[in-house]
Amino acid sequence: MPHISLSLYPGRKGEDIEAACHSLQQCLVDTALWKPDSISVSVEEIEPDVFISQVKSKAKSEKIVISSDYIK
């Protein structure tokens, strides 16, 4: 049921990205008691020169709960 979308710069190793995704999934299992099979996680690698503008554009349609220094 829940879906987590992770946007990041390219260049991380595949196993590091996979570990981060599993950690995000496990966080929802631990805190919200969802089953792992009901949680999906996607990753989008965005080049640094367009990262802020693309993430800001996507965030307009989302409720930001924790903002960073470039998304408010």
CSV table of C-alpha atoms in Angstrom, one decimal:
chain,number,residue,atom,x,y,z
A,1,MET,CA,0.0,0.0,0.0
A,2,PRO,CA,2.6,2.7,0.8
A,3,HIS,CA,5.0,3.8,-1.9
A,4,ILE,CA,8.3,5.5,-1.2
A,5,SER,CA,10.0,7.5,-3.9
A,6,LEU,CA,13.7,8.3,-3.5
A,7,SER,CA,15.4,10.9,-5.7
A,8,LEU,CA,19.2,11.1,-5.6
A,9,TYR,CA,22.3,12.0,-7.6
A,10,PRO,CA,23.7,9.3,-9.9
A,11,GLY,CA,26.8,7.5,-8.9
A,12,ARG,CA,25.9,5.4,-5.9
A,13,LYS,CA,26.7,1.7,-6.1
A,14,GLY,CA,23.6,-0.5,-6.8
A,15,GLU,CA,24.0,-2.4,-3.6
A,16,ASP,CA,24.1,0.9,-1.6
A,17,ILE,CA,20.9,2.0,-3.2
A,18,GLU,CA,19.3,-1.3,-2.6
A,19,ALA,CA,20.4,-1.2,1.1
A,20,ALA,CA,18.9,2.3,1.5
A,21,CYS,CA,15.6,1.1,-0.1
A,22,HIS,CA,15.4,-1.9,2.2
A,23,SER,CA,16.1,0.4,5.2
A,24,LEU,CA,13.3,2.7,4.2
A,25,GLN,CA,11.0,-0.2,3.8
A,26,GLN,CA,12.0,-1.6,7.2
A,27,CYS,CA,11.4,1.7,8.8
A,28,LEU,CA,7.7,1.5,7.8
A,29,VAL,CA,7.5,-2.1,8.9
A,30,ASP,CA,9.0,-1.2,12.3
A,31,THR,CA,7.1,2.1,12.9
A,32,ALA,CA,3.7,1.6,11.1
A,33,LEU,CA,3.5,-2.2,11.3
A,34,TRP,CA,3.0,-2.6,7.5
A,35,LYS,CA,3.9,-5.9,5.9
A,36,PRO,CA,7.1,-5.6,3.8
A,37,ASP,CA,5.3,-7.1,0.8
A,38,SER,CA,2.9,-4.1,0.8
A,39,ILE,CA,5.6,-1.5,0.6
A,40,SER,CA,7.1,-0.4,-2.7
A,41,VAL,CA,10.2,1.8,-3.2
A,42,SER,CA,11.3,3.5,-6.4
A,43,VAL,CA,14.6,5.3,-7.1
A,44,GLU,CA,15.2,8.1,-9.6
A,45,GLU,CA,18.7,9.2,-10.2
A,46,ILE,CA,18.8,12.9,-11.3
A,47,GLU,CA,21.8,14.8,-12.5
A,48,PRO,CA,23.1,17.5,-10.1
A,49,ASP,CA,22.6,20.4,-12.5
A,50,VAL,CA,18.8,19.7,-12.7
A,51,PHE,CA,18.2,18.0,-9.4
A,52,ILE,CA,16.7,20.9,-7.4
A,53,SER,CA,14.4,22.1,-10.2
A,54,GLN,CA,13.1,18.5,-10.9
A,55,VAL,CA,12.6,17.7,-7.3
A,56,LYS,CA,10.9,21.0,-6.6
A,57,SER,CA,8.6,20.4,-9.6
A,58,LYS,CA,7.6,16.9,-8.4
A,59,ALA,CA,7.2,18.1,-4.8
A,60,LYS,CA,4.5,20.6,-5.7
A,61,SER,CA,1.9,17.8,-5.9
A,62,GLU,CA,3.1,16.2,-2.7
A,63,LYS,CA,2.8,17.0,1.0
A,64,ILE,CA,6.3,17.6,2.2
A,65,VAL,CA,6.6,16.5,5.8
A,66,ILE,CA,10.3,17.1,6.2
A,67,SER,CA,11.8,19.7,4.0
A,68,SER,CA,15.4,20.2,3.1
A,69,ASP,CA,17.3,23.5,2.7
A,70,TYR,CA,16.3,23.7,-1.0
A,71,ILE,CA,12.6,22.5,-0.7
A,72,LYS,CA,10.4,24.5,1.5
